[in-house]
CSV table of C-alpha atoms in Angstrom, one decimal:
chain,number,residue,atom,x,y,z
A,17,MET,CA,60.7,74.0,40.1
A,18,PHE,CA,63.0,74.0,36.9
A,19,ASN,CA,63.4,70.4,37.5
A,20,THR,CA,60.3,69.3,37.3
A,21,ASP,CA,59.3,71.9,33.9
A,22,SER,CA,62.7,69.8,32.4
A,23,LEU,CA,61.1,66.4,33.3
A,24,ALA,CA,57.9,67.1,32.1
A,25,TRP,CA,59.2,68.5,29.0
A,26,LYS,CA,61.8,65.3,28.4
A,27,TRP,CA,58.5,63.0,29.3
A,28,HIS,CA,56.1,65.2,26.5
A,29,ILE,CA,58.4,65.4,24.2
A,30,PRO,CA,58.5,61.7,22.9
A,31,GLU,CA,54.6,62.5,22.9
A,32,LEU,CA,54.5,65.3,20.7
A,33,ALA,CA,57.2,63.9,18.4
A,34,ARG,CA,54.8,61.6,17.1
A,35,GLN,CA,52.2,63.7,16.8
A,36,ILE,CA,54.3,66.9,15.7
A,37,TYR,CA,56.7,65.0,13.6
A,38,PRO,CA,54.6,65.0,9.8
A,39,TRP,CA,54.7,69.0,10.2
A,40,VAL,CA,57.7,68.8,11.7
A,41,SER,CA,59.5,67.6,8.6
A,42,TRP,CA,57.3,69.1,6.1
A,43,LEU,CA,57.1,72.6,7.8
A,44,TYR,CA,61.2,71.9,7.4
A,45,GLN,CA,61.0,71.3,3.8
A,46,GLU,CA,59.1,74.8,3.6
A,47,TYR,CA,61.5,77.3,6.4
A,48,TYR,CA,64.4,75.6,3.2
A,49,GLY,CA,62.5,77.8,0.9
A,50,LEU,CA,61.2,79.9,3.1
A,51,ALA,CA,64.7,80.4,4.3
A,52,GLY,CA,66.4,81.0,0.7
A,53,ALA,CA,64.2,83.2,-0.1
A,54,PHE,CA,63.9,85.5,3.1
A,55,LEU,CA,67.8,86.0,2.2
A,56,VAL,CA,67.4,87.3,-1.0
A,57,ILE,CA,65.4,89.6,0.0
A,58,GLY,CA,68.1,90.6,3.5
A,59,LEU,CA,70.2,90.9,0.8
A,60,PHE,CA,68.1,93.5,-1.8
A,61,PHE,CA,66.4,95.5,1.4
């Protein structure tokens, strides 16, 4: 069961990556900005 799931994921990941990559690259840029903000908030609270 786990083997078929992992194979399915390996099959779908390249297709998903093609569709999601522009979003992911944008999200990573946003994520680092948000991570910095949360770090500052975490330090003060």
